[in-house]
PDB file of C-alpha atoms in Angstrom:
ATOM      1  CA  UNK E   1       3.280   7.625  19.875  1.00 42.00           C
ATOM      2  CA  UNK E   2       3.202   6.405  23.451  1.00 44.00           C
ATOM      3  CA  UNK E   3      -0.626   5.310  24.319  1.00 49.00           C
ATOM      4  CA  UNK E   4       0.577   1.753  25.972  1.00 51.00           C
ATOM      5  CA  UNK E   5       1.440   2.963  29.726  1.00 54.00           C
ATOM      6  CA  UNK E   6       4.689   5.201  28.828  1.00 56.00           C
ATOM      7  CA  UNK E   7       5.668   2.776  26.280  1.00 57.00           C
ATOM      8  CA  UNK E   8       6.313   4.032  22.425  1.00 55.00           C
ATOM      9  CA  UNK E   9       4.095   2.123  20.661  1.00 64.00           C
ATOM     10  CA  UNK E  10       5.954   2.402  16.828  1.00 59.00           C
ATOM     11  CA  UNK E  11       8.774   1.142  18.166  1.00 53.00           C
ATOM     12  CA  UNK E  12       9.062  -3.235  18.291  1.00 62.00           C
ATOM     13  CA  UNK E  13      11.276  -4.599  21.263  1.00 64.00           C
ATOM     14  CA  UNK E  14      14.438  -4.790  19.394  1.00 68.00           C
ATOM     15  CA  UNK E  15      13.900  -0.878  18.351  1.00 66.00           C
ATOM     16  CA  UNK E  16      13.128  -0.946  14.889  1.00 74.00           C
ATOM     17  CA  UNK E  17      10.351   1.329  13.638  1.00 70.00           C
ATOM     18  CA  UNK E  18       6.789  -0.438  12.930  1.00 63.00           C
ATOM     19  CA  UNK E  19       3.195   0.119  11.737  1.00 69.00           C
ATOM     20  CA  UNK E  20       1.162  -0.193  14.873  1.00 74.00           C
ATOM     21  CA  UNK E  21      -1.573  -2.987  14.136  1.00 66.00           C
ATOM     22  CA  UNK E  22      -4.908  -1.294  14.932  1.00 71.00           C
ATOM     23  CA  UNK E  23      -6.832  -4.311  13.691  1.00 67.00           C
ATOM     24  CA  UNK E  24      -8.304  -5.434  17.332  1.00 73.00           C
ATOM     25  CA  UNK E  25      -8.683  -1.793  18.453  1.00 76.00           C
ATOM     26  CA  UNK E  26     -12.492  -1.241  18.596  1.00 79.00           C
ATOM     27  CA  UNK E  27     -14.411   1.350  16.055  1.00 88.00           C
ATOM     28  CA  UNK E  28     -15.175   4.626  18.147  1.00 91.00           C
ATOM     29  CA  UNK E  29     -16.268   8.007  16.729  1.00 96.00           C
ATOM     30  CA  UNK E  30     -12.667  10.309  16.699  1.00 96.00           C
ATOM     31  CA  UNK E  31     -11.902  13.646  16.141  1.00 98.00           C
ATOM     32  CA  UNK E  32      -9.120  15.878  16.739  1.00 98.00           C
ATOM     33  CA  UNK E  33      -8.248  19.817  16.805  1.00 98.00           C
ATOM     34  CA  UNK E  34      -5.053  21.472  15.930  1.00 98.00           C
ATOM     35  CA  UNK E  35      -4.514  24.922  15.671  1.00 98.00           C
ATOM     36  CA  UNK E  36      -1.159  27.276  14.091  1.00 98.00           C
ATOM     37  CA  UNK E  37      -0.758  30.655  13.625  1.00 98.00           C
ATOM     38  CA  UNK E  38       1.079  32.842  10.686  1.00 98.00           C
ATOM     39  CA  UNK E  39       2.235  36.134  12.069  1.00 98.00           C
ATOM     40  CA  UNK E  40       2.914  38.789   9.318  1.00 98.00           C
ATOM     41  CA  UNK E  41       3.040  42.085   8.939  1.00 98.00           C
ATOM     42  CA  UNK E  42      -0.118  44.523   9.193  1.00 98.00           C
ATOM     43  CA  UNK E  43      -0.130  45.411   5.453  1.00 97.00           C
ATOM     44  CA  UNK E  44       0.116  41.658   4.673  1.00 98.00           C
ATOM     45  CA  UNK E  45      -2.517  40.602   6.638  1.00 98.00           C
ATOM     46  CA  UNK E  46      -4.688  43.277   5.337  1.00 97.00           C
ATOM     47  CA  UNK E  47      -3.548  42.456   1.742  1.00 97.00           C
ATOM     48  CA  UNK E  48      -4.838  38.930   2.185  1.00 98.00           C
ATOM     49  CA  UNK E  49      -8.405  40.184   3.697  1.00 97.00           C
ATOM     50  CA  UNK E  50      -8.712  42.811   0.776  1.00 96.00           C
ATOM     51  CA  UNK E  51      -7.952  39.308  -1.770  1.00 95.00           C
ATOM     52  CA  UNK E  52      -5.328  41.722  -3.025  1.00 93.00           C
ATOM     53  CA  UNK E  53      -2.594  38.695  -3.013  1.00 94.00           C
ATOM     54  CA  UNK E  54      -0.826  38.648  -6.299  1.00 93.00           C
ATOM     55  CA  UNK E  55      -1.363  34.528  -6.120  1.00 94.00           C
ATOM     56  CA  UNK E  56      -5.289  34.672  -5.612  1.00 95.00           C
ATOM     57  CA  UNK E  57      -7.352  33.950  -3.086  1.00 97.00           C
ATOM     58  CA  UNK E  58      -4.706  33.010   0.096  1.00 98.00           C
ATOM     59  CA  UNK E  59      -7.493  32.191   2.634  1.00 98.00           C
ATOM     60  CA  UNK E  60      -9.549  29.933   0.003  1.00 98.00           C
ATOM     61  CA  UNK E  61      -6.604  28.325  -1.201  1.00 98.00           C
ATOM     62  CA  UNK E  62      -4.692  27.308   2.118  1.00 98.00           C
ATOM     63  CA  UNK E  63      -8.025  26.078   3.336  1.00 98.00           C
ATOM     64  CA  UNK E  64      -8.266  23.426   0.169  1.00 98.00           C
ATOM     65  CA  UNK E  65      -4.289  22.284   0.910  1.00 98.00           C
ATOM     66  CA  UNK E  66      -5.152  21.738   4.276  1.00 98.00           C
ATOM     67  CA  UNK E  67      -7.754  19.707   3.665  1.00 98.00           C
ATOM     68  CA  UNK E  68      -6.665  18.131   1.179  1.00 98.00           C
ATOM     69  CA  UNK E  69      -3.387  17.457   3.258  1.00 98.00           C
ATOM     70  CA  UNK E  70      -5.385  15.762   5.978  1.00 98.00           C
ATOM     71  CA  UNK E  71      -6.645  13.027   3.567  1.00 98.00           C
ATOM     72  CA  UNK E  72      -2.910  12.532   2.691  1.00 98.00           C
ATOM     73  CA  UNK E  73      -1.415  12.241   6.073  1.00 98.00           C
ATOM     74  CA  UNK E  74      -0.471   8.849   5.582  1.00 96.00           C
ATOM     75  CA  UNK E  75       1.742   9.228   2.483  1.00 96.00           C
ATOM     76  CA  UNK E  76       3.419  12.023   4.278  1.00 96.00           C
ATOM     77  CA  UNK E  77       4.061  10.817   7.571  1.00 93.00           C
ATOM     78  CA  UNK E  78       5.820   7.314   8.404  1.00 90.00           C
ATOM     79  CA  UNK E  79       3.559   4.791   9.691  1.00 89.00           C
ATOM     80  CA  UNK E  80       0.373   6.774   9.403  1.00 92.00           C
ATOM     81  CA  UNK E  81      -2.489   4.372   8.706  1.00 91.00           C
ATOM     82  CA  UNK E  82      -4.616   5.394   5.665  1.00 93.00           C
ATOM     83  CA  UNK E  83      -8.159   6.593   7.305  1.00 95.00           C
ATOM     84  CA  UNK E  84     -11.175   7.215   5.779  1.00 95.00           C
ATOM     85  CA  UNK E  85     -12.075  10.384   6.866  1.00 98.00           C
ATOM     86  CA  UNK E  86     -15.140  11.738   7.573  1.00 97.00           C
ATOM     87  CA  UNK E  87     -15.119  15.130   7.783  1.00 98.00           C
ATOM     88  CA  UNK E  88     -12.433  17.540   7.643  1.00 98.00           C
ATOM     89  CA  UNK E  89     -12.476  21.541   8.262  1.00 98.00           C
ATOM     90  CA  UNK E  90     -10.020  24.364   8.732  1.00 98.00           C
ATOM     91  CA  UNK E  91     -11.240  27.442   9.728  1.00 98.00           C
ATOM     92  CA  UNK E  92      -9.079  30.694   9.277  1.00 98.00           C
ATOM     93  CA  UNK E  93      -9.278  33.562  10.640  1.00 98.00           C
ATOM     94  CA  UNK E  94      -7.514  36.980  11.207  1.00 98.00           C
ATOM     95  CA  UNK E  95      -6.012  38.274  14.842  1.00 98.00           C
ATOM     96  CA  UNK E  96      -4.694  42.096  14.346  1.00 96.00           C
ATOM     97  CA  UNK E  97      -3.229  41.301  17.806  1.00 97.00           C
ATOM     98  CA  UNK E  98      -0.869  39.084  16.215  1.00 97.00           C
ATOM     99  CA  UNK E  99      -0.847  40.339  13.427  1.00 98.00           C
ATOM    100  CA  UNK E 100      -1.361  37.670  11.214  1.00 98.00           C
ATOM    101  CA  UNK E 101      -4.149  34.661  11.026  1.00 98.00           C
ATOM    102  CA  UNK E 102      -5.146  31.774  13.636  1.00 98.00           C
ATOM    103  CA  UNK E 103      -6.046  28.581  11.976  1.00 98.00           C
ATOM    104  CA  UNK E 104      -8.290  25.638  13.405  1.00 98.00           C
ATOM    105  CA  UNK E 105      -8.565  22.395  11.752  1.00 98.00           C
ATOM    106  CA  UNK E 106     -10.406  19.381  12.528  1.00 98.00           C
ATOM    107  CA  UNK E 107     -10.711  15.959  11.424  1.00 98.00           C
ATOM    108  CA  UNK E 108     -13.536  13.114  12.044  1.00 98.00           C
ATOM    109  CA  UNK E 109     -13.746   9.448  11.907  1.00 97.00           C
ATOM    110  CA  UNK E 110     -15.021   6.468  13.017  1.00 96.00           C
ATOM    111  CA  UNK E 111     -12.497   4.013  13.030  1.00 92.00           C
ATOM    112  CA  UNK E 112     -10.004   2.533  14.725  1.00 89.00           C
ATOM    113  CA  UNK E 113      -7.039   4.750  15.014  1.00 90.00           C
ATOM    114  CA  UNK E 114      -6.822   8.802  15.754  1.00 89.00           C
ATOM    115  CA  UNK E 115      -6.938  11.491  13.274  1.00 97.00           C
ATOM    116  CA  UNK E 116      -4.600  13.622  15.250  1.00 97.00           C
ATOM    117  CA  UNK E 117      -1.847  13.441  12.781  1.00 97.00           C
ATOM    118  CA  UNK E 118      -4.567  13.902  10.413  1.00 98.00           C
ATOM    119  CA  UNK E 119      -5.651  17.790  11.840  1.00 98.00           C
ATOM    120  CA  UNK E 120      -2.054  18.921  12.345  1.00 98.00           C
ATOM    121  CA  UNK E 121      -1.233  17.856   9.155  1.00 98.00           C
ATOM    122  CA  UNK E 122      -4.065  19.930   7.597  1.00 98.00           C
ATOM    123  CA  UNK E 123      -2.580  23.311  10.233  1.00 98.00           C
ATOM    124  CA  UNK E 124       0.631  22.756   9.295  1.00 98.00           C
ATOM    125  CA  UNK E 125      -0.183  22.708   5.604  1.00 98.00           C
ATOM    126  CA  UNK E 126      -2.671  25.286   5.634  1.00 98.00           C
ATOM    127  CA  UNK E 127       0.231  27.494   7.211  1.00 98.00           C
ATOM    128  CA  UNK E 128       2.551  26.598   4.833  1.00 98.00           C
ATOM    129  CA  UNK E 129      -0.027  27.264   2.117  1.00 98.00           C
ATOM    130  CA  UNK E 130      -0.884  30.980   3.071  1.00 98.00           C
ATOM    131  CA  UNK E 131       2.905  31.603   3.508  1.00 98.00           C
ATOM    132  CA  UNK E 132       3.915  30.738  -0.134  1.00 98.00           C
ATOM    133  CA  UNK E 133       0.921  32.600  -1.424  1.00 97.00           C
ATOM    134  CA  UNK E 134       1.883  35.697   0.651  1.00 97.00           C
ATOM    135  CA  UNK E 135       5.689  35.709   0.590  1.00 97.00           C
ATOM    136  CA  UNK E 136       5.639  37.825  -2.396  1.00 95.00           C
ATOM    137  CA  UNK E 137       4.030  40.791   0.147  1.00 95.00           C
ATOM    138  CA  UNK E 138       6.537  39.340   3.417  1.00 97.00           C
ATOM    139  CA  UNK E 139       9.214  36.942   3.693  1.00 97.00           C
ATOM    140  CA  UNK E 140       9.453  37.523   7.303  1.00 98.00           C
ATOM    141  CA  UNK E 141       5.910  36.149   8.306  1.00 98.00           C
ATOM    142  CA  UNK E 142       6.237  33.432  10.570  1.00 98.00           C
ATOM    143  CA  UNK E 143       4.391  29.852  11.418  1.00 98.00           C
ATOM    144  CA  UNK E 144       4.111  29.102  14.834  1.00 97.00           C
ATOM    145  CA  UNK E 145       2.048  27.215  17.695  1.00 96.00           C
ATOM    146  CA  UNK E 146       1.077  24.654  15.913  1.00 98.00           C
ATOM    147  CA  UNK E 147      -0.255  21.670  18.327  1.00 98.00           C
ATOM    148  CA  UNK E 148      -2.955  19.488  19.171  1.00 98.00           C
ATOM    149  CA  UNK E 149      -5.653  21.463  20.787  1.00 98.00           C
ATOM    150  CA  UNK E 150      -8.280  18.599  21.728  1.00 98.00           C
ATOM    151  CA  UNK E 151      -9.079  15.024  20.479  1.00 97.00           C
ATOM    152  CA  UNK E 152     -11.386  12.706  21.549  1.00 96.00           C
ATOM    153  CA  UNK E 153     -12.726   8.479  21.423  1.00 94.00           C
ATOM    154  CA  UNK E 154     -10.330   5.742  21.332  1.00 89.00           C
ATOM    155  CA  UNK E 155      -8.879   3.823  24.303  1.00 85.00           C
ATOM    156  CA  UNK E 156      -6.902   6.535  26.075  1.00 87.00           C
ATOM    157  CA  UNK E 157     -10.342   8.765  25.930  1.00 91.00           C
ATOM    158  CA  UNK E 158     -10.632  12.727  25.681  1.00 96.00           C
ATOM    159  CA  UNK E 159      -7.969  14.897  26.100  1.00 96.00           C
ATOM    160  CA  UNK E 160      -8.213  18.459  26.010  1.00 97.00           C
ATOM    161  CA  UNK E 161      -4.837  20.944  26.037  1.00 96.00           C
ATOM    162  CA  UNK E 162      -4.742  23.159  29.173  1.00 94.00           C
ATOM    163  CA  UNK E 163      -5.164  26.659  28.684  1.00 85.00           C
ATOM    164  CA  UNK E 164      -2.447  28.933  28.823  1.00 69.00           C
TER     165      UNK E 164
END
């Protein structure tokens, strides 16, 4: 992560990997949006909408794992601090246009690191989720555009992603 002018801040001066000390930082509110998409095709999306999935409830389900997966960011990514979040949501929903569902998560703090790891960790995993519990229907759905959509507080402010 590069937040110190251009410089990568997990890496010390002789290049080995580190936990960032966030001790001095100061407590801000935080919060951060990712989004991904799972493209599929028509009949599986409509499978998973008519809760037709031979696994259960897809959309219910991938919306606990990513959640869940948000408060576990740290044991899943190297150097993560463990956060206390705050509040976590993922919100799914279907696009015919894809076909396939869009998923937005977001994840809240006040503290003294991000919880941007924290949302794309609960996309990614939500993905992930609704492809195992779908791949029985289509093993050629896809996970894609996952990324950081917005994220706000700490030192290097708001950011927002440009729109495409």
């Amino acid at each position: 992560m590069s937040d110190d002018g251009g410089r990568l801040t997990h890496l010390a001066a002789s290049g080995e990997a580190h936990m960032v000390d966030v001790g001095q930082k100061n407590e801000t509110v935080r919060t951060a949006i990712a989004s991904a998409t799972v493209t599929m095709e028509p009949r599986t999306l409509q499978t998973i909408l008519a809760g037709d999935a031979k696994k259960g409830d897809v959309i219910g389900t991938a919306r606990i794992a990513g959640i869940m997966a948000a408060k576990r960011t740290h044991e899943l990514i190297p150097l993560c601090h463990p956060l206390l979040l705050t509040k976590v949501t993922v919100e799914i929903e279907p696009d015919e246009t894809l076909p396939g569902l869009r998923i937005q998560a977001t994840a809240s703090l006040t503290g003294r690191t991000g919880v941007e790891m924290e949302a794309l960790t609960a996309a990614s995993v939500t993905a992930l989720t609704i492809y195992d519990m779908a791949k029985a229907v289509d093993k050629a759905m896809s996970i894609g555009d996952i990324a950081l959509i917005e994220k706000t507080g700490g030192k290097s402010g708001d950011w927002r992603r440009a729109a495409n």
